[in-house]
mmCIF file of C-alpha atoms in Angstrom:
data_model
loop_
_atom_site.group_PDB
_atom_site.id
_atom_site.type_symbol
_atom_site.label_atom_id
_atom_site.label_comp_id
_atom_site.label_asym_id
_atom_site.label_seq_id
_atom_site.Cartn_x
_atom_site.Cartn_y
_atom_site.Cartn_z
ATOM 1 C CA UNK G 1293 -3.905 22.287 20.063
ATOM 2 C CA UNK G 1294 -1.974 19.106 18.997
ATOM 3 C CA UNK G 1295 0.130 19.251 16.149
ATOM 4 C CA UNK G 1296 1.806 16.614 14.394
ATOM 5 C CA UNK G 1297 4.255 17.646 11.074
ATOM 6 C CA UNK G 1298 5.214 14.763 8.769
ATOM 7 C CA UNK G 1299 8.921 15.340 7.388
ATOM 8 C CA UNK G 1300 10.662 12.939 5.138
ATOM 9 C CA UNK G 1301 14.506 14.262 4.396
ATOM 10 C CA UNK G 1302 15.021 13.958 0.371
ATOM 11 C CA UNK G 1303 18.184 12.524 -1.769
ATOM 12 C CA UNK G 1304 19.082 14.348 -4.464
ATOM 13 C CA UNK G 1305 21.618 13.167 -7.054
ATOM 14 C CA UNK G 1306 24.395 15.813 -7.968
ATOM 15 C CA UNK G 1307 26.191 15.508 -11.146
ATOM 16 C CA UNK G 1308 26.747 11.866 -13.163
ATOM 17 C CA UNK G 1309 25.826 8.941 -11.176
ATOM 18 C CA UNK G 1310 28.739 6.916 -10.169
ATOM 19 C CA UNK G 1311 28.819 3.308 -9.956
ATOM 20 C CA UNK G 1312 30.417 0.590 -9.117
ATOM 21 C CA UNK G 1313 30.552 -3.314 -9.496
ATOM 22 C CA UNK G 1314 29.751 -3.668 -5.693
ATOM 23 C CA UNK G 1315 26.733 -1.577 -5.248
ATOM 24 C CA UNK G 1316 24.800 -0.881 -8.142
ATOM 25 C CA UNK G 1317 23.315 2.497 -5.887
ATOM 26 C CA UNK G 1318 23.948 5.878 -6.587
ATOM 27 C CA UNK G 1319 27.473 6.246 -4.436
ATOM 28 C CA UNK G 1320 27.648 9.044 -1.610
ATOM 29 C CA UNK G 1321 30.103 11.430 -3.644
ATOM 30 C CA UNK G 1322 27.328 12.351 -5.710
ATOM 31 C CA UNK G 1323 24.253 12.905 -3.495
ATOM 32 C CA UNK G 1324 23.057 15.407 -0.841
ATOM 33 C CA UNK G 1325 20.300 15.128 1.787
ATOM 34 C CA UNK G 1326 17.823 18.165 1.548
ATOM 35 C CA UNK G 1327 13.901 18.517 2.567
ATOM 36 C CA UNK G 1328 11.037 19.224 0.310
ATOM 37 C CA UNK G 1329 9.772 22.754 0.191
ATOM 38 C CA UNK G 1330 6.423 21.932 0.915
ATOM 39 C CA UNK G 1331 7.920 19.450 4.030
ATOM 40 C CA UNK G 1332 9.483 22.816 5.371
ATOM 41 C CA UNK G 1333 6.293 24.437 4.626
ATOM 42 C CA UNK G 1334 4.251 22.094 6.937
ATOM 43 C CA UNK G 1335 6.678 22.722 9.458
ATOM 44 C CA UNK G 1336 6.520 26.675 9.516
ATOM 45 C CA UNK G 1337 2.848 26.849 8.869
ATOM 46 C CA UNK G 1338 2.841 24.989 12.817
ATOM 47 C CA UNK G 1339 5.286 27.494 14.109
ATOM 48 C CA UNK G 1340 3.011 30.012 13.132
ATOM 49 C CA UNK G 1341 0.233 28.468 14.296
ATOM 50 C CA UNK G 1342 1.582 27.920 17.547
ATOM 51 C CA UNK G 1343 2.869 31.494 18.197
ATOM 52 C CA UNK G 1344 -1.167 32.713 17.367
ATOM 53 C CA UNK G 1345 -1.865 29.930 20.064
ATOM 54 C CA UNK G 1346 0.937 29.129 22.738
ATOM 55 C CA UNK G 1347 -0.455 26.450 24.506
ATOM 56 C CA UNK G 1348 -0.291 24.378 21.338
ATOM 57 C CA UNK G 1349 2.481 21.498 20.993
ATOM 58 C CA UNK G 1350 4.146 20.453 18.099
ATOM 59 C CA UNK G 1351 5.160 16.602 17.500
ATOM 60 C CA UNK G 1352 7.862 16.206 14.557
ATOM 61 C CA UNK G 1353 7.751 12.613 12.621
ATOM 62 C CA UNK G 1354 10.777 12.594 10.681
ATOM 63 C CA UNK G 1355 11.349 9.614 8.218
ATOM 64 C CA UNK G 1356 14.914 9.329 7.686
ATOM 65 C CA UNK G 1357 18.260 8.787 9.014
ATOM 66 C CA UNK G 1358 20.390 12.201 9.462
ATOM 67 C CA UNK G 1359 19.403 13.449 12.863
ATOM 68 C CA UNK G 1360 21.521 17.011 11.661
ATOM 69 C CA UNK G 1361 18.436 17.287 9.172
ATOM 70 C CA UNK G 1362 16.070 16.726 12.064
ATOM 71 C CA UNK G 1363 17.677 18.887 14.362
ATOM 72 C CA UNK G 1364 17.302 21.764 11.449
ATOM 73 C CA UNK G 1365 13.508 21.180 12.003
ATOM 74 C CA UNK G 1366 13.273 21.076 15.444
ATOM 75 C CA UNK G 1367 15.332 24.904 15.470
ATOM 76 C CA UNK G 1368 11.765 26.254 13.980
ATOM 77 C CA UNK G 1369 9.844 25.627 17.264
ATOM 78 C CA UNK G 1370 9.341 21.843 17.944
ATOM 79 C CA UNK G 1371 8.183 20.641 21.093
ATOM 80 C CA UNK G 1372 8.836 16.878 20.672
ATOM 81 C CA UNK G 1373 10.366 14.715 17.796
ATOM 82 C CA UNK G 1374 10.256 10.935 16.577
ATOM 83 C CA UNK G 1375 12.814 9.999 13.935
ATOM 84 C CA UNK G 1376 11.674 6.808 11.905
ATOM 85 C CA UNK G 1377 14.443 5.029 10.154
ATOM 86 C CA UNK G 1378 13.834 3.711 6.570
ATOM 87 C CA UNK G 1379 16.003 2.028 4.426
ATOM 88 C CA UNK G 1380 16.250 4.159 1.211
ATOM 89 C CA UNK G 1381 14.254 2.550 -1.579
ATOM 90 C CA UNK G 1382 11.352 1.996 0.405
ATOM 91 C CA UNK G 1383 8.307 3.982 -0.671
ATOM 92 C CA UNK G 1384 6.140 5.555 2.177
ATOM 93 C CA UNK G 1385 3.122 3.276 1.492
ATOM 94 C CA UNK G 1386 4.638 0.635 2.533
ATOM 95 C CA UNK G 1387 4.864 2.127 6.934
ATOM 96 C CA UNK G 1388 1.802 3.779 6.462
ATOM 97 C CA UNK G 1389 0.060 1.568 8.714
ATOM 98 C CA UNK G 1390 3.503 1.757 11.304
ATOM 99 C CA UNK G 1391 3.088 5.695 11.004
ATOM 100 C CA UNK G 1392 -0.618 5.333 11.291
ATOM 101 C CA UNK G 1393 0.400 3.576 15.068
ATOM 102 C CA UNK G 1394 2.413 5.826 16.625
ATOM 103 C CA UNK G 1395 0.595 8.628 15.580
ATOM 104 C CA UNK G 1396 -2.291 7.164 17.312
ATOM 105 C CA UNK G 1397 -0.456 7.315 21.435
ATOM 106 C CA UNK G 1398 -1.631 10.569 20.875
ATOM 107 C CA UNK G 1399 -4.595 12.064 19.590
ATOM 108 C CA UNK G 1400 -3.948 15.231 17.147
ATOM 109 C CA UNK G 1401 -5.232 17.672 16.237
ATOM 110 C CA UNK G 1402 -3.569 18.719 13.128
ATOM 111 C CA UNK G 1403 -1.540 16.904 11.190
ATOM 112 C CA UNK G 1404 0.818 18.871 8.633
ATOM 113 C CA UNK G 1405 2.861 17.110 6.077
ATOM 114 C CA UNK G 1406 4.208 17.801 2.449
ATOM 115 C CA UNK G 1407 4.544 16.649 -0.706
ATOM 116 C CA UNK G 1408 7.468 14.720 0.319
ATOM 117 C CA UNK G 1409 6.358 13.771 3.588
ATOM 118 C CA UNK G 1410 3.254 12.209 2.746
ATOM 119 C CA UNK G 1411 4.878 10.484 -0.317
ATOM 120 C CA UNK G 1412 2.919 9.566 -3.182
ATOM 121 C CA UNK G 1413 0.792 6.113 -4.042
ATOM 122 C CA UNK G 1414 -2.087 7.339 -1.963
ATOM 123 C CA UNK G 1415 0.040 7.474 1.543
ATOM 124 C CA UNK G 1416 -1.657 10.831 2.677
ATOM 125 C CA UNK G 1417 -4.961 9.883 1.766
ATOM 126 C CA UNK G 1418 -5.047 6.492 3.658
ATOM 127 C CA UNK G 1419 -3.058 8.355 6.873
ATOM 128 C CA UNK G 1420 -6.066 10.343 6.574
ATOM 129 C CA UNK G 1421 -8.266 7.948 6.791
ATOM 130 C CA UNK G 1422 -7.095 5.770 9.394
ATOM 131 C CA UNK G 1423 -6.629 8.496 11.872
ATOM 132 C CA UNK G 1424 -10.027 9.786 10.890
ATOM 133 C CA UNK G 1425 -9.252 13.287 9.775
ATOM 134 C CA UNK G 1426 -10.350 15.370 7.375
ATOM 135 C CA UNK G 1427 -8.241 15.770 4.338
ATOM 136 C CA UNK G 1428 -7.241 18.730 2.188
ATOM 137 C CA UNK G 1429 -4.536 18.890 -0.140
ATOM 138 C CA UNK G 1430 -2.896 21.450 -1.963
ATOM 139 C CA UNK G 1431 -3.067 24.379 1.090
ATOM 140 C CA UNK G 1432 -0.857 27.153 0.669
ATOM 141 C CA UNK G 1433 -2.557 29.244 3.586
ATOM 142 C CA UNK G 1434 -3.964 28.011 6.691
ATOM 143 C CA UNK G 1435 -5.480 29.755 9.832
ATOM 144 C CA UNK G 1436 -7.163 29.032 13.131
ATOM 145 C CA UNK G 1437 -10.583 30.917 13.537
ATOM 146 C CA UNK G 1438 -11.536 31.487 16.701
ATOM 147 C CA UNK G 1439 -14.629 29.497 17.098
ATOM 148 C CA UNK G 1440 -12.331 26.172 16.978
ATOM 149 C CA UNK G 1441 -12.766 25.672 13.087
ATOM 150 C CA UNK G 1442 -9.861 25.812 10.852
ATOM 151 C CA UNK G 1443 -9.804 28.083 7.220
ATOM 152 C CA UNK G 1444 -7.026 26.228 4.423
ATOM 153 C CA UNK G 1445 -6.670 28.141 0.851
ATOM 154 C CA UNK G 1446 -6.414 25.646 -1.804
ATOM 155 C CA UNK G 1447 -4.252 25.983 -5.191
ATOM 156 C CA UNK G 1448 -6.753 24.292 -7.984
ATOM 157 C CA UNK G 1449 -3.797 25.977 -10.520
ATOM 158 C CA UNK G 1450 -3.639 28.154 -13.579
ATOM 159 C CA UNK G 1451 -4.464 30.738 -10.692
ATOM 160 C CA UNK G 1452 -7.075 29.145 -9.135
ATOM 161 C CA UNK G 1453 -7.485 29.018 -5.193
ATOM 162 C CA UNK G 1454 -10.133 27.620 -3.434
ATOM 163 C CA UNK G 1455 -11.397 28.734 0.348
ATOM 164 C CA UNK G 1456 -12.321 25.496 2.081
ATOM 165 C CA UNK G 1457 -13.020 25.534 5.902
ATOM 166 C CA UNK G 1458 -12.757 22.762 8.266
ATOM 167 C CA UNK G 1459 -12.834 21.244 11.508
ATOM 168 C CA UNK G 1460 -10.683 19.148 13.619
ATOM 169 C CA UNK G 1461 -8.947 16.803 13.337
ATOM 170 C CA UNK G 1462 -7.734 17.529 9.905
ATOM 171 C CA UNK G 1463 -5.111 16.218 7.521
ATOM 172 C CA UNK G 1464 -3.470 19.280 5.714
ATOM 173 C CA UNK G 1465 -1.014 18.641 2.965
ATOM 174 C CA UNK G 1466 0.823 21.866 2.104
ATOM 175 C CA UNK G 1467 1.844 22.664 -1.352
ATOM 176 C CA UNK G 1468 5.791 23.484 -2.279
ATOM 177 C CA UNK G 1469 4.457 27.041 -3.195
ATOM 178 C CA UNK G 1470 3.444 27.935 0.258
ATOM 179 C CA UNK G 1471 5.347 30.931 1.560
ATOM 180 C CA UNK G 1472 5.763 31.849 5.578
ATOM 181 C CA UNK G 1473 8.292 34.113 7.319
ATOM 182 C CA UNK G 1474 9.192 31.650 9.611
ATOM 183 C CA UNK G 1475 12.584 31.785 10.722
ATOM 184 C CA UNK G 1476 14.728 29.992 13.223
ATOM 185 C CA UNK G 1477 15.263 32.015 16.688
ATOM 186 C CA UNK G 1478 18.066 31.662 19.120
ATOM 187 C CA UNK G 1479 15.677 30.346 21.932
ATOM 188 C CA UNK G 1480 14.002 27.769 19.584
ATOM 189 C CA UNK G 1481 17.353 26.775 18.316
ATOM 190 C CA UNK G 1482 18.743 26.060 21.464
ATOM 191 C CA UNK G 1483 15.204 24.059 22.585
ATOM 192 C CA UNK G 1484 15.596 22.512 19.687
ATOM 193 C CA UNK G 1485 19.055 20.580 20.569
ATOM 194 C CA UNK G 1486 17.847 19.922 24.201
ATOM 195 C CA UNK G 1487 15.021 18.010 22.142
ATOM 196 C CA UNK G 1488 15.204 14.268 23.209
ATOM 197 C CA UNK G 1489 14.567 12.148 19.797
ATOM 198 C CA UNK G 1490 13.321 8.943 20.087
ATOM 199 C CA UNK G 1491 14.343 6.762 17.040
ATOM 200 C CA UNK G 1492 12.159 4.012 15.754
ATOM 201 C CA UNK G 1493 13.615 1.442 13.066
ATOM 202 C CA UNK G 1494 11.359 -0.550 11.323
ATOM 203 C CA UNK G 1495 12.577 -3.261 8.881
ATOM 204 C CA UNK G 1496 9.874 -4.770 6.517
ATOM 205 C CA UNK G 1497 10.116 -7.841 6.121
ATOM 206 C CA UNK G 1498 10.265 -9.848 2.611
ATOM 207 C CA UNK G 1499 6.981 -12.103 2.719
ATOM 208 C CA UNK G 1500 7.044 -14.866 0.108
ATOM 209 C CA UNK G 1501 4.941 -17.889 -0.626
ATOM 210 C CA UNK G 1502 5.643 -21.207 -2.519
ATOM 211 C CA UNK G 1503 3.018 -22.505 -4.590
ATOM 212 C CA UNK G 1504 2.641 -26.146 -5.921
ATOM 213 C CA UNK G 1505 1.297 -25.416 -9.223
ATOM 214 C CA UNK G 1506 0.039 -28.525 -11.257
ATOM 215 C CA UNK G 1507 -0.149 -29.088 -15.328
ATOM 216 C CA UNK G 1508 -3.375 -29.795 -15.870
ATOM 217 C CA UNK G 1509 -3.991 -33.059 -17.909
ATOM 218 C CA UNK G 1510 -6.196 -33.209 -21.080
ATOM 219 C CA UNK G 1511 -9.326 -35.654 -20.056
ATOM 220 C CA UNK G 1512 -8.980 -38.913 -21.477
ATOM 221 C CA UNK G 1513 -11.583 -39.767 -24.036
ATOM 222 C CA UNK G 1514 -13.318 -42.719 -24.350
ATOM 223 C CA UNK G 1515 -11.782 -45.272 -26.701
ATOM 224 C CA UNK G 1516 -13.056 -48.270 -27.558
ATOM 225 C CA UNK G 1517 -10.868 -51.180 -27.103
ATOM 226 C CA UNK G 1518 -12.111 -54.717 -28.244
ATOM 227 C CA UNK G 1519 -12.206 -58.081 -26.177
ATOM 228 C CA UNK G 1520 -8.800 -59.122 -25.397
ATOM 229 C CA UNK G 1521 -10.109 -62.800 -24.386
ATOM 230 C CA UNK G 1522 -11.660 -62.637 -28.429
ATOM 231 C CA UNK G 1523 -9.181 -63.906 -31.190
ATOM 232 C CA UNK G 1524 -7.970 -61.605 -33.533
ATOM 233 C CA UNK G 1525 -10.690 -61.809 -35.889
ATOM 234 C CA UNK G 1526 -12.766 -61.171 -33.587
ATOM 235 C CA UNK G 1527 -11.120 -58.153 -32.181
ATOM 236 C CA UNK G 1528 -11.084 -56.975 -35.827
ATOM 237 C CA UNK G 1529 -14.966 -57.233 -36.355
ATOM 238 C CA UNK G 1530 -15.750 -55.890 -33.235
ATOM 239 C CA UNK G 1531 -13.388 -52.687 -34.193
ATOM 240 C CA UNK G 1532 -14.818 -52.398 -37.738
ATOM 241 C CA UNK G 1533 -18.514 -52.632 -36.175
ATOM 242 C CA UNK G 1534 -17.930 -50.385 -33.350
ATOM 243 C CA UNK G 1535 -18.572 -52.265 -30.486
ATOM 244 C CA UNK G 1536 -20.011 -55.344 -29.155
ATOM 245 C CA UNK G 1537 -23.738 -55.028 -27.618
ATOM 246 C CA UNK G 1538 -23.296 -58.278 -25.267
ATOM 247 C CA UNK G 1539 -20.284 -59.183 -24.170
ATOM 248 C CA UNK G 1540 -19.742 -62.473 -21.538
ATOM 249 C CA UNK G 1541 -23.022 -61.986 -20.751
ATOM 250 C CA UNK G 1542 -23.127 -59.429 -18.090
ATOM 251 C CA UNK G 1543 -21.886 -56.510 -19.894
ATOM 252 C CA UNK G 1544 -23.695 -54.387 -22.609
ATOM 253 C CA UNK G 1545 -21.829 -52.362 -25.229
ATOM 254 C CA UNK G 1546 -23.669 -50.480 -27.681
ATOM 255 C CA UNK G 1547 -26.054 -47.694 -28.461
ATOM 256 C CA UNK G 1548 -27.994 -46.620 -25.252
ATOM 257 C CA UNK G 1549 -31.343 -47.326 -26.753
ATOM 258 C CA UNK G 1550 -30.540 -50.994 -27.569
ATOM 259 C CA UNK G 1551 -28.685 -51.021 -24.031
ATOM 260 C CA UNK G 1552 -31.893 -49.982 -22.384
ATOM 261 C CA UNK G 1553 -33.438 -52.735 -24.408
ATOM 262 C CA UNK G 1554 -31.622 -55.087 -23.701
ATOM 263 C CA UNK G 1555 -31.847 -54.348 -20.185
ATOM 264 C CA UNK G 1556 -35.957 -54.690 -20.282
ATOM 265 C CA UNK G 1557 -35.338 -57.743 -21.648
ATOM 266 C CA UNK G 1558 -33.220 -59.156 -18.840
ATOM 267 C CA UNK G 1559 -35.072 -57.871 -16.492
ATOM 268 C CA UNK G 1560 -38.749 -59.505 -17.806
ATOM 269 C CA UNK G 1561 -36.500 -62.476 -18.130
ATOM 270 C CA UNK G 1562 -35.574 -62.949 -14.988
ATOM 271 C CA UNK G 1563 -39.222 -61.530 -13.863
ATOM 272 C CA UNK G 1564 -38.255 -58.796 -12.074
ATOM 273 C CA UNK G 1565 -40.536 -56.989 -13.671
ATOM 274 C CA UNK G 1566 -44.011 -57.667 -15.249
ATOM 275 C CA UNK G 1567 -44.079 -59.205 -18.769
#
């Protein structure tokens, strides 16, 4: 069986934050690098797994940047390893789909990931998705059954569990309370630092998009303005009337029922149409 375990290492503050004019960030006096419980979790629940079943392999993603942290991983029985740099401040939503691609050279059978791992926003739930597994959260006991099928015990808390069984592929998020007696071994330690990592760095980029907005206008009504070829008496009658209804004789101003009229008229006139 195909394993994969999702690890993402963890920064956690220690003491006041210190900082300074040139970096607004948290400084590196007052922060350590640690993994989630539930991330470690993952990890020993496919240690144990693979010692019930030895042929099985176990593929470590670890999002991060201290390869020490990896290496602490890999000393519970890891077969291969990927570390995936990420800037910190980037949220794992954002490489799900990068994740989602090198996950996909090779076709698991279990995937295992934490709290931490799988991040939050949603992350597990699309990786889960797009690799087409099954997905169960909150397992804090897993087995392999021997007909091929998979059993995961579910927390639903205030004491709750839940029995849910499964098959393959599956997307197992462990929960922080999950207890193993998994232990690093001399042999897996020493494995472990023969382990060839292959880094990946990915960089997202910052999209942006200029937009040409325009003010809209207010519609210009229609105003009346009075025959500038017309004196100004004229002008001034045909404001205080409202209009003209002929004006140089080929343009009619006025109500539209006179208008159409008028038009009749002109045309009987001119016998366009029948009297």
């Amino acid at each position: 069986m195909n394993i994969a375990v999702l690890i993402r290492e963890k920064i956690d503050p220690v003491g006041n934050p210190i900082f300074s004019e040139d970096n607004k960030t948290i400084s590196h006096l007052n922060k350590i690098l640690s993994l989630d419980d539930s991330d470690l979790a993952a990890m020993k629940t496919a240690a144990k797994l693979k010692n019930q079943n030895p042929n099985s392999t176990i593929h470590v993603f670890y999002i991060g940047n201290n390869q020490y942290m990896l290496r602490s991983v890999l000393a519970l029985g890891a077969d291969q390893a990927e570390l995936i740099k990420l800037k910190d401040g980037k949220q794992m939503f954002e490489i799900v789909q990068l994740i989602d691609q090198l996950m996909s050279e090779k076709k698991f059978d279990l995937i295992l990931s934490g709290q931490q791992g799988a991040g939050t926003n949603g992350a597990g739930a699309t990786l889960a998705s797009l690799a087409g597994a099954t997905l169960i959260t909150a397992a804090i006991f897993l087995e392999q059954l021997k007909d091929g099928t998979g059993v995961a015990t579910r927390t639903l808390g205030r004491g709750q569990r839940q029995k849910v069984t499964f098959t393959f592929p599956a997307f197992v998020m462990c929960d922080g309370t999950m207890n193993i007696e998994e232990v690093s071994s001399v042999p897996h330690l020493l494995s472990g630092a023969k382990i060839r990592i292959k880094e990946h760095e990915f960089r997202i980029p910052n999209k942006s998009e200029r937009l040409t907005l325009q003010i809209p206008s207010p519609r210009p009504k229609k105003i009346f303005m009075p025959d500038s070829k017309g004196g100004a008496s004229n002008r001034l009658k045909q404001i205080l009337s409202g209009g003209v209804k002929q004006r140089n004789l080929d343009r009619l101003v006025g109500e539209p029922k006179e208008i159409a009229q008028q038009f009749i008229n002109f045309l009987k006139k001119e016998e366009i149409i029948p009297k």
